[in-house]
Coordinates of C-alpha atoms in Angstrom, one line a residue:
X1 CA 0.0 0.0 0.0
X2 CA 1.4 3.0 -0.8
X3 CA 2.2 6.1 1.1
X4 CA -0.3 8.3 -0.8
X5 CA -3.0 6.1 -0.6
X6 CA -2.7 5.5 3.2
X7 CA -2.6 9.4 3.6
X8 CA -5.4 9.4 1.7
X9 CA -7.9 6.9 3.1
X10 CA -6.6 8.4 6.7
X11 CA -7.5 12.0 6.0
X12 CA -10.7 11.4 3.7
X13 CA -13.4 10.7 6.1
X14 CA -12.6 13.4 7.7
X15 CA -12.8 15.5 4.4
X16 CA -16.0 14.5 3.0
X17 CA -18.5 11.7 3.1
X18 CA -19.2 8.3 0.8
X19 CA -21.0 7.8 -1.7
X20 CA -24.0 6.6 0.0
X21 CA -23.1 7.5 3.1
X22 CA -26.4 9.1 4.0
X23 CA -28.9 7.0 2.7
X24 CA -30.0 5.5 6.2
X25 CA -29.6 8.4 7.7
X26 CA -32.7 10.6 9.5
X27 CA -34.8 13.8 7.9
X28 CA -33.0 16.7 10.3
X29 CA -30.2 15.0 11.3
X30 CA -26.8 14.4 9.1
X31 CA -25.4 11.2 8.5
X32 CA -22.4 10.4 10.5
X33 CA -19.1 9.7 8.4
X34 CA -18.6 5.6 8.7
X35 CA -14.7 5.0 9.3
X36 CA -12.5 3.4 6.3
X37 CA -11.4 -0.1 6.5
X38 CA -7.6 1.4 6.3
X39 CA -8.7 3.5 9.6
X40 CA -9.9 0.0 11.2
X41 CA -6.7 -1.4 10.6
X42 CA -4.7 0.9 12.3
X43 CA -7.1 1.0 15.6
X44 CA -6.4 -3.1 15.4
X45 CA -2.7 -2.4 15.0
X46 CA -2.5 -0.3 18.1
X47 CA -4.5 -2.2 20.4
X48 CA -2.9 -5.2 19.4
X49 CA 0.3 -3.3 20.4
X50 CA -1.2 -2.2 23.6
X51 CA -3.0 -6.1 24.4
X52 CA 0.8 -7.0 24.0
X53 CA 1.8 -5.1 26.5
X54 CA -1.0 -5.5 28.5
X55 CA -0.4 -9.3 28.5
X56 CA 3.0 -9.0 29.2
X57 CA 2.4 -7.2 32.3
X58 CA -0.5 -9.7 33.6
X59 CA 0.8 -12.9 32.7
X60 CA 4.0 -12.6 34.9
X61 CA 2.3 -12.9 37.7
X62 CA 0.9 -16.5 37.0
X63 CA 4.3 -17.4 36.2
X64 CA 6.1 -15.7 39.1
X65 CA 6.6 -19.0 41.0
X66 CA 8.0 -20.5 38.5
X67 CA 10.3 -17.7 38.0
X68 CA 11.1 -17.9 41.9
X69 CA 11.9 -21.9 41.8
X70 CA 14.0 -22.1 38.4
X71 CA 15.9 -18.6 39.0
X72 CA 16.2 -19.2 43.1
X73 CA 14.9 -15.2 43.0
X74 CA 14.1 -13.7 46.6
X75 CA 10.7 -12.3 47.2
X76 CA 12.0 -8.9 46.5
X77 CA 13.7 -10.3 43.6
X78 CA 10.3 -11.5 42.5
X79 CA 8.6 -8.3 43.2
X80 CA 11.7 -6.3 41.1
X81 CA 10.3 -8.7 38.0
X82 CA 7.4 -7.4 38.0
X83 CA 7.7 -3.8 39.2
X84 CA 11.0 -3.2 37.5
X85 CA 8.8 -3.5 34.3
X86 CA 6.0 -1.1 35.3
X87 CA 8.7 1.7 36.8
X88 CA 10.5 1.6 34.2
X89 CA 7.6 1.8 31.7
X90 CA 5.5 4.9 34.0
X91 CA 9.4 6.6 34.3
X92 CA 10.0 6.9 30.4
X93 CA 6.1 6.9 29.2
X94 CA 5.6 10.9 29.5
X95 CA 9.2 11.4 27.6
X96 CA 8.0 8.8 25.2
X97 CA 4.9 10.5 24.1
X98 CA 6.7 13.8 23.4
X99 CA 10.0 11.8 21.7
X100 CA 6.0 10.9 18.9
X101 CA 5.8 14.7 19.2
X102 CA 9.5 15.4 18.1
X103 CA 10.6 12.6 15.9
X104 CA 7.3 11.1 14.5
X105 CA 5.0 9.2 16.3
X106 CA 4.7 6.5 13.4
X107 CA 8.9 5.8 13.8
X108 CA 8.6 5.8 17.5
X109 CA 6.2 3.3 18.1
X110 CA 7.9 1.1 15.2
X111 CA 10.8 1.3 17.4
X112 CA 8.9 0.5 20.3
X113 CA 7.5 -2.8 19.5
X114 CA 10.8 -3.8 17.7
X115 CA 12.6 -3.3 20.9
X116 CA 9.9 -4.6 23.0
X117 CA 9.9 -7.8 21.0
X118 CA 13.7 -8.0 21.2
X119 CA 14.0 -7.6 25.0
X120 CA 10.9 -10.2 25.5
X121 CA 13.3 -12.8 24.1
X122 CA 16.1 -11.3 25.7
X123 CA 13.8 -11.8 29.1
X124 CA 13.3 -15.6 28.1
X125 CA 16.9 -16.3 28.4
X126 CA 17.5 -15.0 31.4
X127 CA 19.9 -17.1 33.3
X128 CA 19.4 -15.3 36.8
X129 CA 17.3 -13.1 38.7
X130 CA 19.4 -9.9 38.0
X131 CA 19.6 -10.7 33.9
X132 CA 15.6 -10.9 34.1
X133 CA 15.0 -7.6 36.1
X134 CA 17.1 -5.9 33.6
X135 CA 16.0 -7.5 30.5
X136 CA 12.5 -6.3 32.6
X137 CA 13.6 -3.2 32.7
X138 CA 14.6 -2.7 29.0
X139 CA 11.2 -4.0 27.8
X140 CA 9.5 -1.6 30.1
X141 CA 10.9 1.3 28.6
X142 CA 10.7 -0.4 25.1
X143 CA 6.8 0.0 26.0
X144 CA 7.1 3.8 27.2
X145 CA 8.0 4.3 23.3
X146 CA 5.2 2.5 22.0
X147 CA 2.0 2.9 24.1
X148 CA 1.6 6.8 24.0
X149 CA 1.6 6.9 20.3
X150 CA -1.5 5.1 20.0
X151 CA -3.6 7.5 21.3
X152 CA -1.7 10.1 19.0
X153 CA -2.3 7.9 16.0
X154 CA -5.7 7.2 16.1
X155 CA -6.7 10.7 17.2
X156 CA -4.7 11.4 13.4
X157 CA -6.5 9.3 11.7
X158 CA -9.5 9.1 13.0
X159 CA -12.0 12.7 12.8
X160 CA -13.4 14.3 15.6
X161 CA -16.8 12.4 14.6
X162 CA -15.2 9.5 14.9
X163 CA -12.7 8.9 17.6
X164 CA -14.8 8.5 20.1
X165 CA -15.9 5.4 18.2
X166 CA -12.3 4.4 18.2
X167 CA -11.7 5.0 21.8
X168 CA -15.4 3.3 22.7
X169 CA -13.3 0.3 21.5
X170 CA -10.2 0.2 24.1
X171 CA -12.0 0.0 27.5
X172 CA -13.7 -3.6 26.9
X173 CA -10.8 -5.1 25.2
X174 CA -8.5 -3.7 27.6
X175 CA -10.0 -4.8 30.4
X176 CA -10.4 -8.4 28.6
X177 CA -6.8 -9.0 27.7
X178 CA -5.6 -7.9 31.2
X179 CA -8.1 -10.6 32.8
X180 CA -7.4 -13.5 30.4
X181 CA -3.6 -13.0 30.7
X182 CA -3.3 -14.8 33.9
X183 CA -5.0 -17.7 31.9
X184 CA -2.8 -17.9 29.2
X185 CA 0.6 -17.4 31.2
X186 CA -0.8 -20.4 33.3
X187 CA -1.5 -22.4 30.4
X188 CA 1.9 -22.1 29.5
X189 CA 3.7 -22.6 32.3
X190 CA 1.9 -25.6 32.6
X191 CA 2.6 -26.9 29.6
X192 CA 6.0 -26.7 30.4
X193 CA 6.8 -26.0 26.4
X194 CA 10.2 -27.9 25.4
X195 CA 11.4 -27.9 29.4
X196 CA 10.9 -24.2 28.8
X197 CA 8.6 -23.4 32.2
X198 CA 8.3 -19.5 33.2
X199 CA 10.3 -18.4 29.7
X200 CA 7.7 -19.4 27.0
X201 CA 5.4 -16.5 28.7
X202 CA 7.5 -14.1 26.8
X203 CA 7.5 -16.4 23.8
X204 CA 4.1 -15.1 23.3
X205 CA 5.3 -11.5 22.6
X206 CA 8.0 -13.0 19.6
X207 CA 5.0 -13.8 17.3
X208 CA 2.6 -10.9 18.1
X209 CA 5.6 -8.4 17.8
X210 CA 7.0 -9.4 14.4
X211 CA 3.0 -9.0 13.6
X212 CA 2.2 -5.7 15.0
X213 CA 5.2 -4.1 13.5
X214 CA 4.8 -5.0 9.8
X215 CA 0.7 -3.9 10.2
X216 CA 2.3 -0.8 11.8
X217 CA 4.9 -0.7 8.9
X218 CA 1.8 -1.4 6.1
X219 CA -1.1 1.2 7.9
X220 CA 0.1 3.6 9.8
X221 CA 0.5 6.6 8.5
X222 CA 4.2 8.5 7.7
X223 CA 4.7 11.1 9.8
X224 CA 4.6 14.7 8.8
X225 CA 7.8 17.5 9.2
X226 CA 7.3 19.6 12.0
X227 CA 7.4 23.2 10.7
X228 CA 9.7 25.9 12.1
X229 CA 7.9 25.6 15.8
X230 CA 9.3 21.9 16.5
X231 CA 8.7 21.0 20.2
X232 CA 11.9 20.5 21.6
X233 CA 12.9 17.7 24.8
X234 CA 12.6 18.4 27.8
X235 CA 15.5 16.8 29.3
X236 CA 15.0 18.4 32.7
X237 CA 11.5 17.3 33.5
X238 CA 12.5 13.6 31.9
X239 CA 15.3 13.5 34.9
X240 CA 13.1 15.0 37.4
X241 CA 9.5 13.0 36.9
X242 CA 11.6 10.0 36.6
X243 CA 13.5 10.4 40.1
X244 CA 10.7 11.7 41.9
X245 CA 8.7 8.4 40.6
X246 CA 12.1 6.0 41.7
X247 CA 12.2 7.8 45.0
X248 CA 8.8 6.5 45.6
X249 CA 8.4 3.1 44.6
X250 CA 12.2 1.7 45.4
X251 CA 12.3 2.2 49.0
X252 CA 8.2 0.4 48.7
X253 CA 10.0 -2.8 47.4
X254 CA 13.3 -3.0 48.8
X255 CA 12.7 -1.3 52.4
X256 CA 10.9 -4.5 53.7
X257 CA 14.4 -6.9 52.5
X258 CA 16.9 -4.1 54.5
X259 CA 15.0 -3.4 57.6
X260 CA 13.2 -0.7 56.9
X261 CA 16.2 2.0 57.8
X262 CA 15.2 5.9 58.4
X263 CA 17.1 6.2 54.6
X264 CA 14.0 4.5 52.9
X265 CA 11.2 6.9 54.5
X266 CA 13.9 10.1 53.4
X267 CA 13.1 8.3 50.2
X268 CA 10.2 9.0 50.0
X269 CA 9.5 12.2 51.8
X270 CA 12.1 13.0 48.9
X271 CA 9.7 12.6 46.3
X272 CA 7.5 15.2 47.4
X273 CA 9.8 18.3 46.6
X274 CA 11.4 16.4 43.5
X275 CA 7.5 16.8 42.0
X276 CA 7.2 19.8 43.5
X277 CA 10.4 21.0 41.7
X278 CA 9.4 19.1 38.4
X279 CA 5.8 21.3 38.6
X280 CA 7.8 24.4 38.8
X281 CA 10.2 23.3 36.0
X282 CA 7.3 22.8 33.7
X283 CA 6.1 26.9 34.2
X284 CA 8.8 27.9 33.6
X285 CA 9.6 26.5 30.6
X286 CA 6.5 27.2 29.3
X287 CA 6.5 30.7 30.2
X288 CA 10.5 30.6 28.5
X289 CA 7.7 29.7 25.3
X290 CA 9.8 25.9 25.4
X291 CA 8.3 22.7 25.3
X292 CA 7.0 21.1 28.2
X293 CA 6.8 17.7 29.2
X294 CA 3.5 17.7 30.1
X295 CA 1.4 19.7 28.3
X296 CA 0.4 22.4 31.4
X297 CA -3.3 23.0 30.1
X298 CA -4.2 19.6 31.1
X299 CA -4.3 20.6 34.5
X300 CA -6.8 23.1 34.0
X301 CA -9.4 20.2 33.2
X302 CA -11.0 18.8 35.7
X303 CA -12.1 15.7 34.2
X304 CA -8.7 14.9 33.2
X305 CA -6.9 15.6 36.0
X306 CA -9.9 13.6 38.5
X307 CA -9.4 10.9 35.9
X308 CA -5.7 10.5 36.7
X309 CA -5.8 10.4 40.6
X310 CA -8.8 8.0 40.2
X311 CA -7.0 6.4 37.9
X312 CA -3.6 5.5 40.2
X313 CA -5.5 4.4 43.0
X314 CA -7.7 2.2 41.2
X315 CA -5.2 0.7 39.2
X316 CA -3.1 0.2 42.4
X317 CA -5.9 -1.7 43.9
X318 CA -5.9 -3.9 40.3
X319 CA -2.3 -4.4 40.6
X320 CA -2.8 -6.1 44.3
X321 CA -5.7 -7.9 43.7
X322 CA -3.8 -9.9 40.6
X323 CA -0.3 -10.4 42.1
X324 CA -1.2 -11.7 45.8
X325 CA -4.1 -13.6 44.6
X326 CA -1.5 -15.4 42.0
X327 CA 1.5 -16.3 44.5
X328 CA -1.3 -17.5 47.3
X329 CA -2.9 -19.8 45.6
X330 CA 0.6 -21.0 44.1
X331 CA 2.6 -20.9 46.7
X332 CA 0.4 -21.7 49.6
X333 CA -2.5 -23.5 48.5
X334 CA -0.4 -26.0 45.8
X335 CA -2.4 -24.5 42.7
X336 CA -0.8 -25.3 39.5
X337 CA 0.1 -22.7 37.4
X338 CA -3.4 -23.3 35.0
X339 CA -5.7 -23.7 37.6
X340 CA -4.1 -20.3 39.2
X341 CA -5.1 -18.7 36.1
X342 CA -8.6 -20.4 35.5
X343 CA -9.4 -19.0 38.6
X344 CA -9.4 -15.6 37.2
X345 CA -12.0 -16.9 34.6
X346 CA -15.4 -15.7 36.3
X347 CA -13.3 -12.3 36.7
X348 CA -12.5 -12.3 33.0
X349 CA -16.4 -13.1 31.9
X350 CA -17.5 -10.7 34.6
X351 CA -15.4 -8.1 32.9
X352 CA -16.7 -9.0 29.4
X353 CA -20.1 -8.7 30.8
X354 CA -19.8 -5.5 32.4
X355 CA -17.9 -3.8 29.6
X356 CA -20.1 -4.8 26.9
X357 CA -23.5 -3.7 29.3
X358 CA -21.8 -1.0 30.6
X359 CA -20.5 0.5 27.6
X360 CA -23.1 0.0 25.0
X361 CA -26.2 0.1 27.2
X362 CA -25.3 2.3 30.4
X363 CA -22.4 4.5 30.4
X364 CA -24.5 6.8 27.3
X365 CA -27.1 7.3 29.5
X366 CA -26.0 7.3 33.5
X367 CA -22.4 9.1 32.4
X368 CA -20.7 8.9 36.3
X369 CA -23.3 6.6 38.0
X370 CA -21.3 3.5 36.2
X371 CA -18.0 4.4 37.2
X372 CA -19.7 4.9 40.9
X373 CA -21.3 1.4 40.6
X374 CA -18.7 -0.3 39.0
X375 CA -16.5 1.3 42.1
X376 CA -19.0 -0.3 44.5
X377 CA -19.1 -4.0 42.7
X378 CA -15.3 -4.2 42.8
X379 CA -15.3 -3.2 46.9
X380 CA -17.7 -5.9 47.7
X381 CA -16.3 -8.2 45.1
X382 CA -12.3 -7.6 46.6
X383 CA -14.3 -7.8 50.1
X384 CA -15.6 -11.2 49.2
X385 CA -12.6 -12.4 48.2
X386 CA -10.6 -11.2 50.8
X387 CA -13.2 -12.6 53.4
X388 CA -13.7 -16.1 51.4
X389 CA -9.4 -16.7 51.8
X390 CA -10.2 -16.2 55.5
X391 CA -13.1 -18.5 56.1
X392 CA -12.2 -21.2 54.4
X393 CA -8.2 -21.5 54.7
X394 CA -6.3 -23.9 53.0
X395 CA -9.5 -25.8 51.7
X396 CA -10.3 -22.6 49.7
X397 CA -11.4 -23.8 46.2
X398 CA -11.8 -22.2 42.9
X399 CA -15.2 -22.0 43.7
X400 CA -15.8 -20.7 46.8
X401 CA -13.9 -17.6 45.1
X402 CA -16.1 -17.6 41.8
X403 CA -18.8 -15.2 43.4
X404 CA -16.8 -12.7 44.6
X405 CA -14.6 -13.0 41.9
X406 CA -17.1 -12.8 39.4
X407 CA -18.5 -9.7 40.5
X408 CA -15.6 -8.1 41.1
X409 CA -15.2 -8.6 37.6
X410 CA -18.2 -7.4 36.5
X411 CA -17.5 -3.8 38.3
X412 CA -14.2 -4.1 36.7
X413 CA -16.1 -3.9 33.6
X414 CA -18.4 -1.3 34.5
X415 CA -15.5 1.1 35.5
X416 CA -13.6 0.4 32.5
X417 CA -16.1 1.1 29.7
X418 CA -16.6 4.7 30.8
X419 CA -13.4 5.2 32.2
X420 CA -11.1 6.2 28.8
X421 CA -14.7 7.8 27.3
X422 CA -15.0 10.7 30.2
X423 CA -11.0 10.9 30.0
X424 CA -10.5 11.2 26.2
X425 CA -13.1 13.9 25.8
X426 CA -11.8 16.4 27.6
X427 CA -8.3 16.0 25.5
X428 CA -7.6 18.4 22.2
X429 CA -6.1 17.6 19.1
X430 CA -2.8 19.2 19.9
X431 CA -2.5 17.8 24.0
X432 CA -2.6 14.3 22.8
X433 CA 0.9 13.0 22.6
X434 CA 1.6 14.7 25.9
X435 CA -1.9 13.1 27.1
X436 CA -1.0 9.4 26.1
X437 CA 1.8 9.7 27.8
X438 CA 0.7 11.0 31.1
X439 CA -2.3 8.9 31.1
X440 CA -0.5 5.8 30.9
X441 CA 2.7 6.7 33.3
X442 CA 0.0 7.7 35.9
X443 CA -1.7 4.1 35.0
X444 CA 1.3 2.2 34.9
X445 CA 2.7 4.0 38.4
X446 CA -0.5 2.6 40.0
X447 CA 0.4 -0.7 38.9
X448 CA 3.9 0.0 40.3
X449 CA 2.7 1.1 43.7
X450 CA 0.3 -1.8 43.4
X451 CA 3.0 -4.0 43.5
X452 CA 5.3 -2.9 45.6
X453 CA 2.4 -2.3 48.5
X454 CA 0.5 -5.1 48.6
X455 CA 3.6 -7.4 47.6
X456 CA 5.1 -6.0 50.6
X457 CA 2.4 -6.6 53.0
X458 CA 2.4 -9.9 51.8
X459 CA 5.8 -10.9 51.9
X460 CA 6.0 -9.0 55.0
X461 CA 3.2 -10.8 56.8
X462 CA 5.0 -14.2 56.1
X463 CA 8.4 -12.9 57.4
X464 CA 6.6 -11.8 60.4
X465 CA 5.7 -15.7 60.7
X466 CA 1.8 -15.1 59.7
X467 CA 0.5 -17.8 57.7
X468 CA -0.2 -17.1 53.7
X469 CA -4.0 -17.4 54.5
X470 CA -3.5 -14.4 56.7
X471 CA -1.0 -12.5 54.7
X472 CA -3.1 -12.4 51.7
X473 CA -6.5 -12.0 53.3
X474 CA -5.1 -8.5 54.9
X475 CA -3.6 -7.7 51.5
X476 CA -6.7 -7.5 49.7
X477 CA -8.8 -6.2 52.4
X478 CA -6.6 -3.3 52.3
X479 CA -7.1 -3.2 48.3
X480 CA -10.5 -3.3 49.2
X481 CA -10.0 -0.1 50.9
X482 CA -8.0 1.3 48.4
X483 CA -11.2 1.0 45.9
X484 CA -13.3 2.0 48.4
X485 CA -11.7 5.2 48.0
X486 CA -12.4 5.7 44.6
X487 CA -16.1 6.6 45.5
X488 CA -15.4 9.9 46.5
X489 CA -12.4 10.1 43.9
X490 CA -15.1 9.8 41.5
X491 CA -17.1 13.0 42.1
X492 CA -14.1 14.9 40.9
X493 CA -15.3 13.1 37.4
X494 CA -18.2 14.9 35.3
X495 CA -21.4 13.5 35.6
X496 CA -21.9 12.5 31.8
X497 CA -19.4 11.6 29.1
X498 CA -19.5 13.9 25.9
X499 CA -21.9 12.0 23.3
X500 CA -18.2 12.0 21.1
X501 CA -16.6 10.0 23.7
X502 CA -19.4 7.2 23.5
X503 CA -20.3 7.0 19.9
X504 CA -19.3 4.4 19.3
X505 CA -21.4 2.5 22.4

């Protein structure tokens, strides 16, 4: 396909209508523009380069014991797999969306998923814990390229009309390829591929990233020269949001393994001017009439800004829920690696459930109220759980968890379908490579601090000498908190999503 005729078919729609295109539509009311099937293409090519990350970061979890029997890793070790990813990832991600703004968002995120599909196999032949956490580390930034230029691209290609329709689209499969990533890693594990174990979880990456990055190569569209107002990098704000972020989480993970030393809480009491300092660095570069890192009108709306601190305690909760569950019922309770991740089945057709109701049925119409009751199912749901590990001990059985499970699922869903829709209207044109950025560092540092927490207060409860059944069943009812507090975080939200950001519901 040739250059011209992908700039075409990405611009047209937005240019002018079909032939046909309003022949179904209503007297008094103009047909809506349908999107090409080149524009479909590149929506598929991004998500399935964002479903690739998304597995990545799920799937590790099922596989963490594993990891921890072949490698000999310490806990914290085990903790640094998975959190090394995510920090590294929610540390580069803001200077990764404006490196699309600078160099072309089109030859950054073909960068991205060629590096993140070399550094998944470089994570597969790890040969100890400290060659894994690095290779970890590598893919995690490899990611921070990638993911924010989605958002950019399809805002490009798709018209204002439209986008919403293409963003309608990323809540419900998100949420479904985080859930049914457990699964697969399990699967995998278990079948124990060649004597490969833990490694043929980043197997799974090889395939799908050779595929992404020729669709990405064939669709997307070339980028266009910047004129003589280029955004320039921020090199400042890169150093300073990145080491406010590392003084947070590091001493979260490794305080637990040293002792918990007065160094660790300087830490991070450290981050709190280093963020202050970073905000101030931002004004005045903008007010110098250079680039910020983050685009400084974002702040001044509201919905975006209540979406991000919703955002990083809800997705700390989710990061939590998924890794303590995993390394209980594999560690403690003598689940193998499948049936750990078929547990997670009623949460995965919950989610489906509640995404596809929420989104296409509720979310148009109640705007706010499904994010407030999806909020609620996941508290009782996590509350379930957490109360279900306690009652019945070491006899607890995939099914005794299915209910609460199930419907913590379902709220999963709920929350997810309008989440991205009241988030993404609020964003213009020229804030979105900045946007992708922040959205996803502040998603990916609540995964982080997810982590790091709860992994903490469970490893900490068995080094303390309480049992796993205790350990975890404190974890989650302090997740269960953590979502709790989401319900007031919410009313920061607006009350209904712009019709744009739901079309396509």
């Amino acid at each position: 396909m040739s250059t011209t005729t992908e700039g075409a078919a990405a611009t047209g729609p937005a240019q002018g209508q079909s032939a046909g295109e309003g022949k179904d539509a209503k007297p008094g009311r103009p047909s809506m523009p349908k999107p090409s099937r080149l524009q479909w293409f590149v929506l598929l090519t991004v998500l399935g380069a964002d479903i690739m990350d998304l597995l990545d970061s799920t799937i590790v979890n099922v596989g963490a014991p594993s990891i921890a029997r072949d490698l000999h890793a310490t806990s914290t070790q085990l903790q640094w797999v998975i959190a090394g990813y995510t920090l590294a990832m929610a540390v580069a991600l803001i200077t990764g969306g404006r490196l699309g703004d600078l160099y072309g968002r089109r030859r950054m995120f073909l960068i991205g998923i060629g590096a993140f599909t070399v550094f998944s196999a470089l994570s597969s032949l790890a040969a100890d814990p400290q060659m894994l956490v690095t290779a970890r580390a590598l893919q995690g930034l490899s990611a921070a390229l990638m993911l924010p230029q989605g958002l950019a691209i399809i805002r490009s290609v798709f018209p204002a009309d439209q986008a919403g329709a293409a963003m309608g689209i990323f809540g419900p499969v998100m949420g479904i390829a985080a859930t049914i990533g457990p699964i697969i890693g399990g699967a995998l594990v278990q079948a124990n591929l060649f004597g490969s174990e833990w490694r043929s979880i980043f197997w799974v990456n090889i395939p799908l990233g050779l595929l992404a990055f020729v669709c990405a190569w064939r669709v997307v569209p070339k980028d266009e020269p910047h004129g003589p107002d280029a955004p320039t990098l921020d090199v400042g704000g890169m150093l300073l949001s990145g080491l406010g972020m590392l003084l947070l989480v590091y001493p979260l993970i490794q305080g637990r393994e040293k002792g918990w030393p007065v160094y660790m809480f300087v830490l991070m009491a450290a981050a709190v001017p280093v963020f202050a300092a970073f905000g101030l660095q931002q004004r005045a570069r903008a007010r110098q009439n250079k680039t910020p890192l983050v685009a400084l009108s974002l702040f001044r709306k509201p919905a975006f800004v209540g979406g991000q601190v919703f955002g990083i305690f809800f997705f700390c909760a989710m990061g939590g829920l998924f890794l303590v569950l995993m390394l209980h019922l594999q560690l403690a309770l003598g689940y193998s690696s499948l049936h750990a991740g078929l547990t997670g089945l009623p949460f995965s057709l919950g989610a489906a459930i509640g995404a596809g109701v929420g989104g296409g049925v509720l979310a148009p119409k109640y705007g706010r109220r499904v994010l407030h009751g999806g909020v609620i199912a996941m508290a009782l749901g996590l509350g379930g759980a957490a109360l279900s590990i306690n009652h019945w001990g070491t006899g607890l059985t995939t099914w005794d968890l299915t209910p609460s499970y199930g419907l913590c699922g379902l709220g999963f869903g709920f929350l997810i379908a309008s989440y991205f829709g009241i988030i993404v209207s609020s964003i213009e044109d020229h804030e979105t490579g900045s946007a992708g950025g922040l959205i996803n560092a502040l998603q990916q540092l609540g995964n982080t601090l997810g982590a790091a927490l709860f992994g903490t207060l469970y490893f900490g409860g068995l080094t303390a000498g309480h049992t796993s059944v205790y350990s975890a069943a404190t974890s989650l009812g302090w997740a269960t908190l953590v979502v709790a507090l989401c319900v007031p975080l919410g009313f920061l939200l607006p009350k209904h999503i712009k019709p744009s950001a739901m079309e396509a519901h």
